[in-house]
XYZ file of C-alpha atoms in Angstrom:
354
model
C 11.242 9.241 -12.360
C 7.937 7.383 -12.730
C 7.167 4.248 -10.717
C 7.241 0.933 -12.545
C 3.782 0.136 -13.905
C 2.491 -3.389 -13.298
C 1.685 -5.522 -16.343
C -1.845 -6.220 -15.079
C -2.932 -2.566 -15.475
C -4.698 -1.533 -18.661
C -2.744 0.686 -21.106
C -5.189 3.517 -20.450
C -4.389 3.368 -16.741
C -0.655 3.476 -17.544
C -1.062 6.557 -19.693
C -3.296 8.342 -17.209
C -0.965 7.764 -14.270
C 2.044 8.807 -16.339
C 0.261 12.000 -17.352
C -0.491 12.847 -13.721
C 3.150 12.326 -12.754
C 4.231 14.585 -15.629
C 1.839 17.284 -14.447
C 3.032 16.983 -10.849
C 6.606 17.427 -12.067
C 5.406 20.461 -14.012
C 4.055 22.182 -10.897
C 7.571 23.096 -9.817
C 8.357 26.809 -9.966
C 5.138 27.823 -11.692
C 4.393 31.319 -10.464
C 0.891 31.909 -9.096
C -0.312 35.309 -7.888
C -2.797 35.064 -5.026
C -4.795 38.254 -4.610
C -7.231 38.512 -1.732
C -8.202 38.364 1.910
C -5.450 37.085 4.191
C -6.934 35.736 7.413
C -5.321 34.489 10.604
C -6.656 31.101 11.708
C -6.042 30.757 15.439
C -6.564 27.402 17.153
C -6.748 27.118 20.944
C -6.731 23.566 22.315
C -7.929 22.525 25.760
C -8.874 19.470 27.818
C -12.349 19.266 29.291
C -12.195 19.560 33.089
C -15.798 19.989 34.191
C -18.985 21.996 33.724
C -18.846 25.524 35.115
C -20.984 26.530 38.117
C -21.364 30.004 36.666
C -23.137 28.884 33.496
C -23.904 25.643 31.611
C -20.581 25.732 29.774
C -17.443 23.611 29.775
C -14.308 24.599 31.643
C -11.218 23.760 29.588
C -7.700 23.331 30.843
C -5.474 25.094 28.294
C -3.198 22.831 26.261
C -1.724 24.830 23.414
C -2.397 27.366 20.658
C -1.249 28.042 17.138
C -1.794 30.702 14.476
C -1.638 29.818 10.775
C -2.559 31.637 7.579
C -6.088 31.208 6.287
C -7.935 32.542 3.253
C -5.605 33.800 0.534
C -2.677 33.059 2.835
C -3.642 29.403 3.041
C -4.017 29.201 -0.742
C -0.525 30.700 -1.067
C 0.921 28.155 1.368
C -0.736 25.319 -0.548
C 0.675 26.504 -3.871
C 4.154 26.678 -2.337
C 3.832 23.276 -0.633
C 3.028 21.766 -4.038
C 6.221 23.185 -5.519
C 4.898 26.411 -7.021
C 6.010 29.972 -6.304
C 3.352 32.036 -4.552
C 3.187 35.812 -4.857
C 0.764 36.819 -2.158
C -0.994 40.178 -2.235
C -3.325 41.158 0.594
C -3.629 43.293 3.706
C -2.054 42.606 7.077
C -1.941 44.773 10.161
C 1.121 45.708 12.168
C -0.031 43.597 15.093
C 1.398 40.493 16.764
C -0.950 38.217 14.812
C 0.428 39.524 11.525
C 4.002 38.962 12.688
C 3.129 35.345 13.515
C 1.672 34.860 10.041
C 4.653 36.355 8.245
C 7.031 34.180 10.221
C 4.980 31.086 9.463
C 4.540 31.365 5.697
C 5.982 28.574 3.576
C 9.447 29.430 2.231
C 7.982 29.451 -1.296
C 5.644 32.357 -0.515
C 6.779 35.815 -1.623
C 5.325 38.408 0.773
C 6.720 41.660 -0.650
C 3.288 42.538 -2.102
C 1.556 42.441 1.280
C 0.238 45.872 2.242
C 0.353 46.746 5.949
C -1.572 49.924 6.871
C -0.864 51.166 10.400
C -4.579 51.378 11.242
C -5.485 47.939 9.912
C -6.297 45.032 12.240
C -5.499 41.571 10.889
C -8.757 39.580 10.553
C -8.666 36.584 12.876
C -10.838 33.496 13.266
C -10.244 31.972 16.692
C -11.413 28.385 17.044
C -11.528 26.793 20.491
C -11.280 23.016 20.434
C -11.994 20.756 23.377
C -11.547 17.078 24.096
C -10.592 14.535 26.695
C -7.176 13.024 27.293
C -7.861 10.083 24.977
C -10.336 11.642 22.559
C -10.020 13.861 19.503
C -10.590 17.541 20.114
C -13.708 19.064 18.550
C -14.453 22.700 17.797
C -16.844 24.151 20.374
C -16.901 27.838 19.438
C -15.412 30.289 16.936
C -14.723 33.976 17.572
C -14.202 36.267 14.583
C -12.342 39.565 14.649
C -13.315 41.427 11.495
C -11.137 44.099 9.895
C -12.184 47.747 9.495
C -13.431 49.033 6.139
C -10.671 49.703 3.630
C -10.244 53.387 2.749
C -9.618 54.683 -0.772
C -5.923 55.398 -0.270
C -5.283 51.834 0.961
C -7.239 50.468 -2.007
C -4.976 52.360 -4.413
C -1.832 51.051 -2.717
C -3.298 47.549 -2.782
C -4.034 47.768 -6.520
C -0.436 48.739 -7.261
C 0.766 45.846 -5.105
C -1.534 43.510 -7.059
C 0.012 44.709 -10.334
C 3.446 43.829 -8.995
C 2.273 40.392 -7.888
C 0.749 39.414 -11.246
C 3.722 40.561 -13.315
C 5.147 37.500 -15.048
C 2.740 35.104 -13.318
C 1.574 31.804 -14.849
C -1.847 31.916 -13.130
C -3.899 34.055 -10.747
C -6.117 33.162 -7.790
C -8.637 35.762 -6.616
C -9.723 34.995 -3.056
C -12.732 36.996 -1.846
C -13.772 36.227 1.734
C -16.141 39.189 1.922
C -14.055 41.914 3.575
C -14.715 44.365 0.755
C -11.053 44.465 -0.250
C -11.528 42.259 -3.327
C -14.309 43.216 -5.727
C -15.472 42.040 -9.155
C -14.178 45.332 -10.596
C -10.726 44.678 -9.138
C -10.757 41.139 -10.519
C -11.696 42.436 -13.978
C -8.818 44.902 -13.829
C -6.436 42.081 -12.947
C -7.800 39.914 -15.769
C -7.285 42.694 -18.321
C -3.776 43.298 -17.030
C -2.658 39.657 -17.334
C -4.302 39.416 -20.770
C -1.713 41.918 -22.024
C 1.018 39.344 -21.423
C 2.015 37.567 -24.646
C 1.940 33.843 -23.924
C 1.288 30.651 -25.828
C -1.632 29.929 -23.486
C -3.817 32.519 -21.742
C -3.051 33.065 -18.058
C -5.878 31.377 -16.062
C -7.678 33.517 -13.491
C -9.613 31.409 -10.971
C -12.182 32.858 -8.563
C -13.104 31.916 -5.004
C -15.805 34.219 -3.620
C -17.655 33.366 -0.436
C -20.658 35.691 -0.858
C -20.536 37.503 -4.210
C -19.677 34.802 -6.736
C -22.495 35.686 -9.157
C -20.962 39.153 -9.612
C -17.742 37.680 -11.060
C -18.182 37.093 -14.782
C -15.947 36.008 -17.627
C -13.081 34.374 -15.735
C -11.452 30.981 -16.264
C -13.120 29.041 -13.466
C -14.633 29.205 -9.990
C -14.621 26.691 -7.142
C -17.696 27.134 -4.901
C -18.765 24.482 -2.439
C -22.253 23.029 -2.606
C -23.670 24.996 0.317
C -22.464 28.265 -1.241
C -24.206 27.376 -4.500
C -27.392 26.525 -2.625
C -27.349 29.903 -0.886
C -26.610 31.776 -4.108
C -29.449 30.136 -6.047
C -31.897 29.586 -3.187
C -32.249 25.842 -3.635
C -31.328 22.543 -2.003
C -29.172 19.987 -3.830
C -28.448 17.139 -1.412
C -28.785 13.785 -3.208
C -30.827 15.261 -6.069
C -28.738 14.749 -9.224
C -31.092 16.868 -11.349
C -30.868 19.758 -8.888
C -27.071 19.550 -8.956
C -27.016 19.544 -12.762
C -29.360 22.511 -12.950
C -27.394 24.446 -10.327
C -24.026 23.824 -11.963
C -25.242 24.754 -15.427
C -26.963 27.864 -14.071
C -23.797 29.111 -12.370
C -21.705 28.301 -15.445
C -24.065 30.179 -17.767
C -24.584 33.196 -15.535
C -20.882 33.620 -14.830
C -19.794 32.996 -18.444
C -16.767 31.047 -17.267
C -14.972 28.185 -18.983
C -15.684 25.921 -16.001
C -17.393 25.690 -12.638
C -16.102 23.172 -10.099
C -18.531 22.472 -7.251
C -16.987 20.755 -4.243
C -19.431 18.489 -2.406
C -17.627 17.264 0.706
C -18.016 13.501 1.098
C -19.825 13.394 -2.263
C -16.709 14.474 -4.146
C -16.746 17.101 -6.875
C -18.762 17.993 -9.963
C -17.069 19.682 -12.915
C -19.180 21.700 -15.343
C -17.649 22.891 -18.625
C -19.253 24.520 -21.607
C -20.223 22.021 -24.343
C -19.021 19.143 -22.154
C -20.856 16.557 -20.114
C -20.770 17.005 -16.357
C -17.975 15.023 -14.731
C -18.596 13.626 -11.246
C -15.409 12.843 -9.332
C -15.852 10.744 -6.164
C -13.958 11.776 -3.051
C -10.430 10.423 -2.850
C -9.627 8.412 0.263
C -12.033 8.151 3.186
C -15.339 9.992 3.449
C -14.790 10.132 7.228
C -13.124 13.540 7.187
C -11.139 14.864 10.144
C -11.306 18.624 9.470
C -12.565 20.587 6.449
C -11.067 23.902 7.622
C -9.352 25.537 4.646
C -10.063 22.647 2.263
C -11.459 25.055 -0.322
C -8.145 26.928 -0.367
C -6.348 23.656 -1.073
C -8.715 22.889 -3.950
C -8.266 26.231 -5.692
C -4.490 26.156 -5.134
C -4.064 22.679 -6.645
C -6.485 23.371 -9.501
C -4.890 26.690 -10.475
C -1.321 25.441 -10.173
C -2.183 22.424 -12.349
C -3.725 24.717 -14.984
C -0.525 26.779 -14.911
C 1.407 23.555 -15.596
C -0.679 22.871 -18.710
C -3.337 20.535 -17.328
C -6.769 20.339 -18.884
C -9.634 21.356 -16.622
C -10.469 17.685 -16.038
C -6.860 16.811 -15.187
C -6.603 19.803 -12.870
C -9.830 18.726 -11.168
C -8.482 15.226 -10.586
C -5.314 16.594 -8.988
C -7.342 19.025 -6.881
C -9.522 16.113 -5.780
C -6.461 14.174 -4.639
C -5.219 17.210 -2.709
C -8.624 17.802 -1.114
C -8.969 14.177 -0.041
C -5.582 14.363 1.646
C -5.972 17.718 3.405
C -9.332 16.930 5.036
C -7.622 14.089 6.893
C -5.386 16.616 8.655
C -6.324 18.792 11.609
C -6.554 22.551 11.304
C -5.569 24.679 8.336
C -3.174 22.385 6.488
C -1.341 21.884 3.190
C -0.487 18.982 0.890
C 3.006 18.237 -0.414
C 4.179 17.068 -3.830
C 5.221 13.742 -2.308
C 1.744 13.194 -0.859
C 0.179 14.025 -4.222
C 2.409 11.465 -5.946
C 1.490 8.836 -3.367
C -2.208 9.583 -3.950
C -1.818 8.875 -7.683
C 0.016 5.642 -6.875
C -2.760 4.531 -4.506
C -5.560 5.525 -6.848
C -4.037 3.605 -9.776
C -2.899 0.711 -7.574
C 0.721 1.103 -8.603
C 3.686 -0.360 -6.706
C 5.306 2.025 -4.241
C 8.246 4.109 -5.392
């Protein structure tokens, strides 16, 4: 049920808010296949005791630790938290970290397409956060445990698992964090496979590639952040509107996609579509973010799920912007719920509370 709309709002505001609520309702049970690098995000929290005599480093008194899914796993959790059904396909080891991840996935995440080679070590990013008793904890160091190279036999098993995951899906997320598991060739194979499905609307395939984005061509959309675009094109954007426009149009043209969504942190988002003017969406909520860890996974999850529900690219961007603004106010690798997304629309359109 939609909230009562105040008389003072303009009819256009009424219609826009109603449309967003309809789309949020439509997120439920949409099936999204997430193909890519599953990473363990480990957080170790400690209180600062003193400076060590052995070296100019802090000594922390251990508080607690947690392990949550990052990368494709975080995208899958975000899709499920928003009411969708996630079919996650990636690699996990047979180690204790992997068991923690499997036990911690959202109940809406289907994990039967996870491949678990006996020799594989689950990639882990360990973040150590320190703070005082009455102060927020800040990240002081990160330790990465990278996985071994994937052999040909594992790649074949993974491809078959990916085929199972995309069967009957409403949308696909390809999450490439640079392990070598996900490649442009694999993504093309997936795109061709889903194109065989007879549907009223084509199945969207959305790309998130940390290092090789320019090698992915002809997909529905991509969601790089501004620093990734700067590194790819060898330029600096910052506050330069012309540089941003040039960068966005360059990526869009070179990748031959329907849309490119550049996330810009406190500056919001910029949506580039073919034969459309660039749309600049300011950040939702406060620009004083708490933690941006995993925010990109939230963006691609919300965007892709909204597209699966029938949203236009602009509408999907607006919903992804709401989700991003909410998740960066949470600590660690987090998700956004349907209820929080509804409340964001209410706040943004100044509607009375439900």
